């Protein structure tokens, strides 16, 4: 056929065919997207430190293992309150003359999603210890350690952020571990990663592929089914550790803790729902309001509390869901009064 | 044969073992809401059972036949049966018979074979048992993960080798049955011999002798030529230079040297392939180290070697360094050859080589130093670095096009369609990916999805297919099966592949319709893939025997197999239901290695082993080519299969809402397997580099004969000079 034997006709046709398809599936949708979406009205722009921290995040290729997208499927509920929407990324522009836009949505989840990490793990101390070597706080972690973002000083200057590192991770060097600027900036960026609330009245996108509720033989009370241990693993363990002993000088133990063993669960509920900074003098970091930020239901909180009250040799009275429901209301009012 | 089969059987059993817990796990996952794929999977299961049932019943019939034959022999009148053998004897037999009848010795007895039969039946029973085991995993997988199209496709892909395995087992059993039958025949032969000894001599001798004389008649072979010795004027008879040595491995066919290749072009192609080999070693050494880091995350604490920085160095150096340079080098041989004209510009080709190498060197350093483009996979190089690569491609495109424009053939061979299109499309892709106009916010992600997949499908796959369309027919020494299928695959590949980019972002905030288009496109990919596979396999038709005698064809065959399975797996992964389980897990990593390694690398090696000996006239040692092939193949399977299994389980754990860290802990053994498989793959690359060296190295061994004649001619020249001087 003449057409196939004429290189100009043949290659121009193939070229145009490809270019037209490219326009249809890539360029037009992309242009359309950037024209039609604005950042949410209450979205907070990144602070200067957080912008520098994002550059550290990009430079070290963190996106290879951490996604920043909550998909609209039920299994992703762990990572955010709602599915991510185009508006969440609309405020991200080209980094600079040399570097492209970095939405950092990622394609691999070897490590946890970070869309909402600023809410899920806001603690500066935890983040710094974890950066220095993730295995200090999460033994099973395979994340790289970033000790070069820290330096060891004999006499930390005022304003230096000292990180409490267990001795076995110090390789014998004496002195205090101090976070360098890039570590602090990186943590500032992580702390800034929070899902923006949708404006009131706007429709919330749904999570699809809902998990089928497990069939229950009779109504044996919901707290029975919830697995306190695995909720503890997901929400508390990274600081307080699997053995409940916490981390010396950073996170207090729950094993034998007065608050946990107390017959009156009010203070414990208060700490879970509103956070706690009562033991900063002893060197422990402030506890984030994990119950609120992680959207834990009263049933889940009761299951976690009961797990903590009865594990590692703890032997305290178990709480009921109704009791916790009431207490949550009480501590809400309290914190509002503060 | 025995060892191979038993190894295969062990592999199948291991596979079965691996899949058995899949059932338990998935059942506890409560996958009750999946239903409609069941019918299909059940029918597959039934089909499998039918295959096994047929095989087993066939074996039963066969063994019964043997057993009844055993009985028959015992019962039947020996005399009549043995007499039947006497009717058609040849000359030698007659002579023996005559001799024997003179001697008259006492008859011996045939052995009893009952014990042997028993042991054989036990063996059969065991085989039957193991086939039952083999059948179980496939059924288990289908019943438990009986969810959706994607999984069904995967199951079918896994089942195919299992069925082949069962068939191989049957063949093996048939062979052992045959052996047993031969033993029976031997026993009968002994009886016959004994019987023949008993025959009276005078009864048969004269008649047999006459018959023998008739049978022994032969021509003298000199009826036409006479008795004079042949005159060997053109050296056909007395110039055979062949020494037989004891081979360690099977001797494969030697490559043919082509005398009319421009030495300058040879040098260019060899340099491209040499640089590619360097980047292969460099890139996969890093890859190997990254795999180890999953097992030992504290292996080092240098910022330049940390996982996040090193990973893109690995991917980019094997993409732009190894695979791209390898393809371009092979392309520089193919394009002028099928156009039957010299290359347009050698100079431009050298510049392209410098530029691409420079891009990968500078890119690798900048990535390790922490300067990258912003996290989009495979476009981690910032634009000035990628620009070097782009200019290299522009030079190549012009060079290829001008060469084709000056072709002396009427038609443009299909290889050149694929190769030129790949270079054009790669440039389009790079421009789309690096121009900032449409990359604000989510635009970046839409472009990213397009770019990362077009890079794979339109650059690597299209170019490599072009290479296969030339080198495969050349190595088989027959034309491609169907030109039309090649053309169909070409246009459908462009149509469907261009659409599938965003299937990397299914369920993300990218427009739902765009995701659907991508999924439909992924399904459409079945057309070019099946067309291509059919075309290649049909080209093999009638030439399958050549595989055993060639060291390039096995690479082609593996490439073709993975071209089909790897690509279809990609389709299976794109469905929403499978995406739910596999997305974000190591399944993607396994898939990309099945395809980029199983397809692209194997095809490239095939092409390289085909072309380099033609350029240099030197062959790699067969034993190291074999080591390269098997280590790469086995390594790839060790790498991918555990990773696919582990990540499926991990995806199910995520679906169940298990804490994230449990998935990490669960993956540990599978990451270890990945590191082991990776090590084998890496080792195979060392063999490849050595082979490459052997194919280009100057031969320093002095050939006695050549040297002797060289000395002699020097001598003559010297003498002549002396004479002149004198």
PDB file of C-alpha atoms in Angstrom, chain B residues 128-263:
ATOM      1  CA  UNK B 128      -1.643 -39.317  41.340  1.00  0.00           C
ATOM      2  CA  UNK B 129      -1.467 -37.960  44.828  1.00  0.00           C
ATOM      3  CA  UNK B 130       0.787 -35.152  43.824  1.00  0.00           C
ATOM      4  CA  UNK B 131      -1.417 -34.196  40.920  1.00  0.00           C
ATOM      5  CA  UNK B 132      -4.224 -33.949  43.426  1.00  0.00           C
ATOM      6  CA  UNK B 133      -2.025 -31.628  45.432  1.00  0.00           C
ATOM      7  CA  UNK B 134      -1.306 -29.609  42.343  1.00  0.00           C
ATOM      8  CA  UNK B 135      -4.948 -29.232  41.598  1.00  0.00           C
ATOM      9  CA  UNK B 136      -5.772 -28.084  45.081  1.00  0.00           C
ATOM     10  CA  UNK B 137      -4.011 -24.726  45.147  1.00  0.00           C
ATOM     11  CA  UNK B 138      -5.642 -23.507  41.987  1.00  0.00           C
ATOM     12  CA  UNK B 139      -9.051 -24.450  43.272  1.00  0.00           C
ATOM     13  CA  UNK B 140      -8.272 -22.932  46.634  1.00  0.00           C
ATOM     14  CA  UNK B 141      -7.235 -19.685  45.048  1.00  0.00           C
ATOM     15  CA  UNK B 142     -10.271 -19.546  42.832  1.00  0.00           C
ATOM     16  CA  UNK B 143     -12.735 -20.384  45.544  1.00  0.00           C
ATOM     17  CA  UNK B 144     -11.357 -17.940  48.085  1.00  0.00           C
ATOM     18  CA  UNK B 145     -10.242 -14.967  46.054  1.00  0.00           C
ATOM     19  CA  UNK B 146     -13.125 -15.673  43.746  1.00  0.00           C
ATOM     20  CA  UNK B 147     -13.771 -12.031  43.324  1.00  0.00           C
ATOM     21  CA  UNK B 148     -13.290 -10.156  40.145  1.00  0.00           C
ATOM     22  CA  UNK B 149     -12.042 -10.133  36.580  1.00  0.00           C
ATOM     23  CA  UNK B 150      -8.544  -9.127  37.507  1.00  0.00           C
ATOM     24  CA  UNK B 151      -8.072 -11.956  39.927  1.00  0.00           C
ATOM     25  CA  UNK B 152      -9.613 -14.410  37.511  1.00  0.00           C
ATOM     26  CA  UNK B 153      -7.080 -13.369  34.891  1.00  0.00           C
ATOM     27  CA  UNK B 154      -4.256 -13.765  37.370  1.00  0.00           C
ATOM     28  CA  UNK B 155      -5.527 -17.167  38.396  1.00  0.00           C
ATOM     29  CA  UNK B 156      -5.710 -18.214  34.769  1.00  0.00           C
ATOM     30  CA  UNK B 157      -2.192 -16.944  34.220  1.00  0.00           C
ATOM     31  CA  UNK B 158      -0.998 -18.977  37.181  1.00  0.00           C
ATOM     32  CA  UNK B 159      -3.060 -22.002  36.139  1.00  0.00           C
ATOM     33  CA  UNK B 160      -1.586 -22.118  32.663  1.00  0.00           C
ATOM     34  CA  UNK B 161       1.845 -23.269  33.813  1.00  0.00           C
ATOM     35  CA  UNK B 162       0.217 -25.644  36.304  1.00  0.00           C
ATOM     36  CA  UNK B 163      -1.748 -27.371  33.558  1.00  0.00           C
ATOM     37  CA  UNK B 164       1.395 -27.489  31.459  1.00  0.00           C
ATOM     38  CA  UNK B 165       3.096 -29.006  34.471  1.00  0.00           C
ATOM     39  CA  UNK B 166       0.457 -31.712  34.753  1.00  0.00           C
ATOM     40  CA  UNK B 167       0.821 -32.474  31.076  1.00  0.00           C
ATOM     41  CA  UNK B 168       4.575 -32.744  31.493  1.00  0.00           C
ATOM     42  CA  UNK B 169       4.026 -35.153  34.382  1.00  0.00           C
ATOM     43  CA  UNK B 170       1.811 -37.264  32.164  1.00  0.00           C
ATOM     44  CA  UNK B 171       4.490 -37.317  29.494  1.00  0.00           C
ATOM     45  CA  UNK B 172       7.005 -38.425  32.068  1.00  0.00           C
ATOM     46  CA  UNK B 173       4.722 -41.217  33.249  1.00  0.00           C
ATOM     47  CA  UNK B 174       4.170 -42.318  29.679  1.00  0.00           C
ATOM     48  CA  UNK B 175       7.912 -42.553  29.311  1.00  0.00           C
ATOM     49  CA  UNK B 176       8.335 -44.695  32.387  1.00  0.00           C
ATOM     50  CA  UNK B 177       5.498 -46.911  31.200  1.00  0.00           C
ATOM     51  CA  UNK B 178       7.311 -47.297  27.926  1.00  0.00           C
ATOM     52  CA  UNK B 179      10.436 -48.287  29.765  1.00  0.00           C
ATOM     53  CA  UNK B 180       8.510 -50.867  31.680  1.00  0.00           C
ATOM     54  CA  UNK B 181       7.012 -52.186  28.500  1.00  0.00           C
ATOM     55  CA  UNK B 182      10.494 -52.530  27.102  1.00  0.00           C
ATOM     56  CA  UNK B 183      11.458 -54.636  30.075  1.00  0.00           C
ATOM     57  CA  UNK B 184       8.554 -56.914  29.298  1.00  0.00           C
ATOM     58  CA  UNK B 185       9.689 -57.092  25.725  1.00  0.00           C
ATOM     59  CA  UNK B 186      13.182 -57.949  26.876  1.00  0.00           C
ATOM     60  CA  UNK B 187      11.862 -60.836  28.913  1.00  0.00           C
ATOM     61  CA  UNK B 188       9.959 -62.074  25.934  1.00  0.00           C
ATOM     62  CA  UNK B 189      13.040 -61.740  23.773  1.00  0.00           C
ATOM     63  CA  UNK B 190      14.924 -63.936  26.203  1.00  0.00           C
ATOM     64  CA  UNK B 191      12.243 -66.517  25.937  1.00  0.00           C
ATOM     65  CA  UNK B 192      12.303 -66.316  22.183  1.00  0.00           C
ATOM     66  CA  UNK B 193      16.055 -66.766  22.155  1.00  0.00           C
ATOM     67  CA  UNK B 194      15.733 -69.794  24.364  1.00  0.00           C
ATOM     68  CA  UNK B 195      13.077 -71.195  22.084  1.00  0.00           C
ATOM     69  CA  UNK B 196      15.172 -70.642  19.010  1.00  0.00           C
ATOM     70  CA  UNK B 197      17.994 -72.602  20.560  1.00  0.00           C
ATOM     71  CA  UNK B 198      15.729 -75.575  20.868  1.00  0.00           C
ATOM     72  CA  UNK B 199      14.854 -75.682  17.158  1.00  0.00           C
ATOM     73  CA  UNK B 200      16.332 -78.655  15.208  1.00  0.00           C
ATOM     74  CA  UNK B 201      19.122 -77.472  12.904  1.00  0.00           C
ATOM     75  CA  UNK B 202      18.525 -79.665   9.839  1.00  0.00           C
ATOM     76  CA  UNK B 203      14.935 -78.481   9.602  1.00  0.00           C
ATOM     77  CA  UNK B 204      15.800 -74.880   8.815  1.00  0.00           C
ATOM     78  CA  UNK B 205      19.359 -74.468   7.582  1.00  0.00           C
ATOM     79  CA  UNK B 206      19.237 -74.728   3.751  1.00  0.00           C
ATOM     80  CA  UNK B 207      16.205 -72.539   3.392  1.00  0.00           C
ATOM     81  CA  UNK B 208      17.551 -69.924   5.710  1.00  0.00           C
ATOM     82  CA  UNK B 209      20.917 -69.832   4.015  1.00  0.00           C
ATOM     83  CA  UNK B 210      19.259 -69.120   0.708  1.00  0.00           C
ATOM     84  CA  UNK B 211      17.249 -66.372   2.249  1.00  0.00           C
ATOM     85  CA  UNK B 212      20.345 -64.886   3.826  1.00  0.00           C
ATOM     86  CA  UNK B 213      22.148 -64.742   0.506  1.00  0.00           C
ATOM     87  CA  UNK B 214      19.223 -62.832  -0.941  1.00  0.00           C
ATOM     88  CA  UNK B 215      19.169 -60.408   1.916  1.00  0.00           C
ATOM     89  CA  UNK B 216      22.922 -59.877   1.835  1.00  0.00           C
ATOM     90  CA  UNK B 217      22.944 -58.715  -1.771  1.00  0.00           C
ATOM     91  CA  UNK B 218      24.595 -55.300  -2.086  1.00  0.00           C
ATOM     92  CA  UNK B 219      25.735 -52.983  -4.817  1.00  0.00           C
ATOM     93  CA  UNK B 220      29.493 -52.373  -4.984  1.00  0.00           C
ATOM     94  CA  UNK B 221      29.041 -48.532  -4.905  1.00  0.00           C
ATOM     95  CA  UNK B 222      31.489 -48.176  -7.742  1.00  0.00           C
ATOM     96  CA  UNK B 223      29.116 -49.114 -10.517  1.00  0.00           C
ATOM     97  CA  UNK B 224      28.964 -45.501 -11.701  1.00  0.00           C
ATOM     98  CA  UNK B 225      32.207 -43.926 -10.498  1.00  0.00           C
ATOM     99  CA  UNK B 226      34.679 -46.637 -11.240  1.00  0.00           C
ATOM    100  CA  UNK B 227      37.664 -47.466  -9.036  1.00  0.00           C
ATOM    101  CA  UNK B 228      39.881 -44.405  -9.499  1.00  0.00           C
ATOM    102  CA  UNK B 229      40.403 -41.994  -6.498  1.00  0.00           C
ATOM    103  CA  UNK B 230      38.593 -38.619  -6.669  1.00  0.00           C
ATOM    104  CA  UNK B 231      40.422 -35.484  -7.745  1.00  0.00           C
ATOM    105  CA  UNK B 232      39.688 -32.760  -5.166  1.00  0.00           C
ATOM    106  CA  UNK B 233      40.335 -29.718  -7.298  1.00  0.00           C
ATOM    107  CA  UNK B 234      38.297 -27.130  -5.301  1.00  0.00           C
ATOM    108  CA  UNK B 235      39.135 -28.379  -1.804  1.00  0.00           C
ATOM    109  CA  UNK B 236      35.734 -29.688  -0.872  1.00  0.00           C
ATOM    110  CA  UNK B 237      36.884 -33.011   0.534  1.00  0.00           C
ATOM    111  CA  UNK B 238      40.288 -32.413   2.043  1.00  0.00           C
ATOM    112  CA  UNK B 239      39.883 -29.010   3.663  1.00  0.00           C
ATOM    113  CA  UNK B 240      37.813 -29.843   6.716  1.00  0.00           C
ATOM    114  CA  UNK B 241      39.182 -28.102   9.780  1.00  0.00           C
ATOM    115  CA  UNK B 242      37.324 -29.600  12.673  1.00  0.00           C
ATOM    116  CA  UNK B 243      38.502 -30.898  15.977  1.00  0.00           C
ATOM    117  CA  UNK B 244      35.999 -32.641  18.199  1.00  0.00           C
ATOM    118  CA  UNK B 245      36.392 -31.870  21.894  1.00  0.00           C
ATOM    119  CA  UNK B 246      34.452 -33.162  24.844  1.00  0.00           C
ATOM    120  CA  UNK B 247      31.796 -30.504  25.492  1.00  0.00           C
ATOM    121  CA  UNK B 248      30.663 -29.532  28.994  1.00  0.00           C
ATOM    122  CA  UNK B 249      27.471 -27.962  27.764  1.00  0.00           C
ATOM    123  CA  UNK B 250      25.422 -28.668  24.688  1.00  0.00           C
ATOM    124  CA  UNK B 251      27.062 -27.150  21.633  1.00  0.00           C
ATOM    125  CA  UNK B 252      24.966 -24.352  20.199  1.00  0.00           C
ATOM    126  CA  UNK B 253      24.955 -22.970  16.722  1.00  0.00           C
ATOM    127  CA  UNK B 254      27.648 -20.409  16.009  1.00  0.00           C
ATOM    128  CA  UNK B 255      26.747 -16.935  14.862  1.00  0.00           C
ATOM    129  CA  UNK B 256      27.455 -16.016  11.278  1.00  0.00           C
ATOM    130  CA  UNK B 257      29.880 -13.213  10.706  1.00  0.00           C
ATOM    131  CA  UNK B 258      28.629 -10.582   8.306  1.00  0.00           C
ATOM    132  CA  UNK B 259      31.576  -9.326   6.340  1.00  0.00           C
ATOM    133  CA  UNK B 260      29.961  -6.218   4.890  1.00  0.00           C
ATOM    134  CA  UNK B 261      29.240  -4.157   8.012  1.00  0.00           C
ATOM    135  CA  UNK B 262      30.918  -0.797   8.181  1.00  0.00           C
ATOM    136  CA  UNK B 263      33.544  -1.121  10.959  1.00  0.00           C
TER     137      UNK B 263
END
